[in-house]
mmCIF file of C-alpha atoms in Angstrom:
data_model
loop_
_atom_site.group_PDB
_atom_site.id
_atom_site.type_symbol
_atom_site.label_atom_id
_atom_site.label_comp_id
_atom_site.label_asym_id
_atom_site.label_seq_id
_atom_site.Cartn_x
_atom_site.Cartn_y
_atom_site.Cartn_z
ATOM 1 C CA GLN A 36 117.251 90.062 114.794
ATOM 2 C CA VAL A 37 115.878 86.496 115.644
ATOM 3 C CA GLN A 38 117.820 83.318 115.415
ATOM 4 C CA LEU A 39 116.012 80.282 114.408
ATOM 5 C CA LEU A 40 116.997 76.615 114.624
ATOM 6 C CA GLU A 41 114.770 74.005 113.113
ATOM 7 C CA SER A 42 115.129 70.214 114.027
ATOM 8 C CA GLY A 43 112.865 67.107 113.609
ATOM 9 C CA GLY A 44 113.551 66.498 109.786
ATOM 10 C CA GLY A 45 114.482 62.809 108.556
ATOM 11 C CA LEU A 46 113.498 59.983 106.277
ATOM 12 C CA VAL A 47 109.857 58.669 106.491
ATOM 13 C CA GLN A 48 107.703 56.366 104.379
ATOM 14 C CA ALA A 49 104.812 57.834 102.462
ATOM 15 C CA GLY A 50 101.728 58.067 104.833
ATOM 16 C CA GLY A 51 103.889 58.598 107.804
ATOM 17 C CA SER A 52 104.497 61.612 110.058
ATOM 18 C CA LEU A 53 106.978 63.937 111.400
ATOM 19 C CA ARG A 54 107.040 66.861 113.597
ATOM 20 C CA LEU A 55 109.264 69.958 113.091
ATOM 21 C CA SER A 56 110.341 72.229 115.553
ATOM 22 C CA CYS A 57 111.903 75.741 115.380
ATOM 23 C CA ALA A 58 113.540 77.268 118.401
ATOM 24 C CA ALA A 59 113.820 81.147 118.381
ATOM 25 C CA SER A 60 115.875 83.436 120.245
ATOM 26 C CA GLY A 61 117.082 87.073 120.178
ATOM 27 C CA ARG A 62 113.928 89.097 120.261
ATOM 28 C CA ALA A 63 110.218 89.056 121.702
ATOM 29 C CA PHE A 64 109.125 85.805 119.766
ATOM 30 C CA SER A 65 105.462 86.389 120.717
ATOM 31 C CA SER A 66 105.255 89.498 118.858
ATOM 32 C CA TYR A 67 105.893 88.145 115.458
ATOM 33 C CA ASP A 68 104.020 85.771 112.873
ATOM 34 C CA MET A 69 105.848 82.651 112.081
ATOM 35 C CA GLY A 70 105.839 80.624 108.992
ATOM 36 C CA TRP A 71 107.125 77.580 107.322
ATOM 37 C CA PHE A 72 108.470 77.353 103.914
ATOM 38 C CA ARG A 73 109.992 74.484 101.738
ATOM 39 C CA GLN A 74 112.256 74.268 98.939
ATOM 40 C CA ALA A 75 112.467 70.873 96.711
ATOM 41 C CA PRO A 76 115.371 70.516 94.222
ATOM 42 C CA GLY A 77 115.204 72.641 91.258
ATOM 43 C CA LYS A 78 112.231 74.331 92.558
ATOM 44 C CA GLU A 79 111.390 78.004 94.170
ATOM 45 C CA ARG A 80 111.025 78.079 97.849
ATOM 46 C CA GLU A 81 107.311 77.934 98.492
ATOM 47 C CA TRP A 82 105.216 79.150 101.543
ATOM 48 C CA VAL A 83 103.696 76.237 103.616
ATOM 49 C CA ALA A 84 102.024 77.428 106.689
ATOM 50 C CA THR A 85 101.747 80.762 108.652
ATOM 51 C CA ILE A 86 100.745 81.187 112.606
ATOM 52 C CA SER A 87 99.719 84.443 113.876
ATOM 53 C CA TRP A 88 101.845 85.976 116.719
ATOM 54 C CA SER A 89 99.084 85.077 119.163
ATOM 55 C CA GLY A 90 98.681 81.631 117.806
ATOM 56 C CA GLY A 91 94.885 82.600 117.392
ATOM 57 C CA ALA A 92 95.025 82.034 113.476
ATOM 58 C CA THR A 93 96.496 79.546 111.110
ATOM 59 C CA TYR A 94 96.850 79.676 107.368
ATOM 60 C CA TYR A 95 97.973 76.753 104.826
ATOM 61 C CA ALA A 96 99.069 76.146 101.493
ATOM 62 C CA ASP A 97 96.411 74.192 99.604
ATOM 63 C CA SER A 98 98.840 71.478 99.109
ATOM 64 C CA VAL A 99 99.195 70.801 102.906
ATOM 65 C CA LYS A 100 95.832 71.758 104.036
ATOM 66 C CA GLY A 101 94.200 68.895 106.128
ATOM 67 C CA ARG A 102 97.626 67.131 106.404
ATOM 68 C CA PHE A 103 100.017 69.649 108.142
ATOM 69 C CA THR A 104 99.296 71.623 111.163
ATOM 70 C CA ILE A 105 101.253 74.755 112.297
ATOM 71 C CA SER A 106 101.251 75.535 116.325
ATOM 72 C CA ARG A 107 103.346 77.632 118.584
ATOM 73 C CA ASP A 108 104.595 77.634 122.271
ATOM 74 C CA ASN A 109 105.243 81.412 122.971
ATOM 75 C CA ALA A 110 106.407 80.101 126.509
ATOM 76 C CA LYS A 111 109.119 78.102 125.059
ATOM 77 C CA ASN A 112 109.897 80.489 121.940
ATOM 78 C CA THR A 113 109.073 77.656 119.529
ATOM 79 C CA VAL A 114 106.915 76.909 116.486
ATOM 80 C CA TYR A 115 106.049 73.305 115.319
ATOM 81 C CA LEU A 116 104.929 71.985 112.010
ATOM 82 C CA GLN A 117 103.177 68.673 112.374
ATOM 83 C CA MET A 118 103.193 66.780 109.286
ATOM 84 C CA ASN A 119 100.712 63.705 108.633
ATOM 85 C CA SER A 120 99.858 61.762 105.746
ATOM 86 C CA LEU A 121 103.218 62.599 104.097
ATOM 87 C CA LYS A 122 103.384 62.183 100.330
ATOM 88 C CA PRO A 123 106.606 61.867 98.278
ATOM 89 C CA GLU A 124 105.990 65.410 96.853
ATOM 90 C CA ASP A 125 106.377 66.913 100.142
ATOM 91 C CA THR A 126 110.155 65.974 99.899
ATOM 92 C CA ALA A 127 112.144 69.332 100.629
ATOM 93 C CA VAL A 128 114.389 71.255 102.722
ATOM 94 C CA TYR A 129 111.941 72.931 105.375
ATOM 95 C CA TYR A 130 112.761 76.298 106.592
ATOM 96 C CA CYS A 131 111.196 78.207 109.601
ATOM 97 C CA ALA A 132 110.749 81.934 109.164
ATOM 98 C CA GLY A 133 109.911 84.899 111.253
ATOM 99 C CA ASP A 134 107.891 88.081 110.154
ATOM 100 C CA ARG A 135 109.757 91.494 109.766
ATOM 101 C CA GLN A 136 107.091 93.457 111.513
ATOM 102 C CA THR A 137 105.460 92.775 114.972
ATOM 103 C CA PHE A 138 101.847 92.099 115.259
ATOM 104 C CA ARG A 139 100.566 91.355 111.594
ATOM 105 C CA THR A 140 98.333 88.472 110.913
ATOM 106 C CA GLY A 141 98.562 86.011 108.058
ATOM 107 C CA VAL A 142 101.712 86.728 106.176
ATOM 108 C CA ARG A 143 102.676 84.437 103.525
ATOM 109 C CA GLY A 144 105.186 86.064 101.155
ATOM 110 C CA ARG A 145 108.998 85.295 101.461
ATOM 111 C CA ASP A 146 109.596 89.132 101.559
ATOM 112 C CA ASP A 147 107.407 89.298 104.628
ATOM 113 C CA PHE A 148 109.817 87.193 106.434
ATOM 114 C CA GLY A 149 113.036 88.695 107.571
ATOM 115 C CA SER A 150 114.532 85.830 109.782
ATOM 116 C CA TRP A 151 115.337 82.424 108.525
ATOM 117 C CA GLY A 152 116.537 79.295 109.922
ATOM 118 C CA GLN A 153 119.227 77.074 108.204
ATOM 119 C CA GLY A 154 116.787 74.307 106.979
ATOM 120 C CA THR A 155 115.877 70.695 107.807
ATOM 121 C CA GLN A 156 115.760 67.982 105.312
ATOM 122 C CA VAL A 157 112.573 66.081 104.923
ATOM 123 C CA THR A 158 112.488 63.078 102.732
ATOM 124 C CA VAL A 159 109.580 60.892 101.921
ATOM 125 C CA SER A 160 109.779 57.709 100.130
ATOM 126 C CA SER A 161 107.503 55.886 98.035
#
């Protein structure tokens, strides 16, 4: 089982930027796809982005494509989410998640991920 700890959330004005970090421990981080999800009040948790175990492939929800960038540093066991041009509708708790299986690519369903962080709040003011 992997432990995940997010950081970097906060309050930002519309059009601003934030970078979220997720530090992982407990298993072979570099063998697993990693993803970011978010959950706004009263809404379902939704997938945001996934990065493959090697870092060679990235996938994004249409709502964030072109504004968010997912990356990872396997030497530091850390995955990042750079969020630019933030909008009020990006306000949510953001969760880091780790794939249930090794060496898959492009997973994006909630059930594909077996490890979750505690979440970090991102609030975008208009």
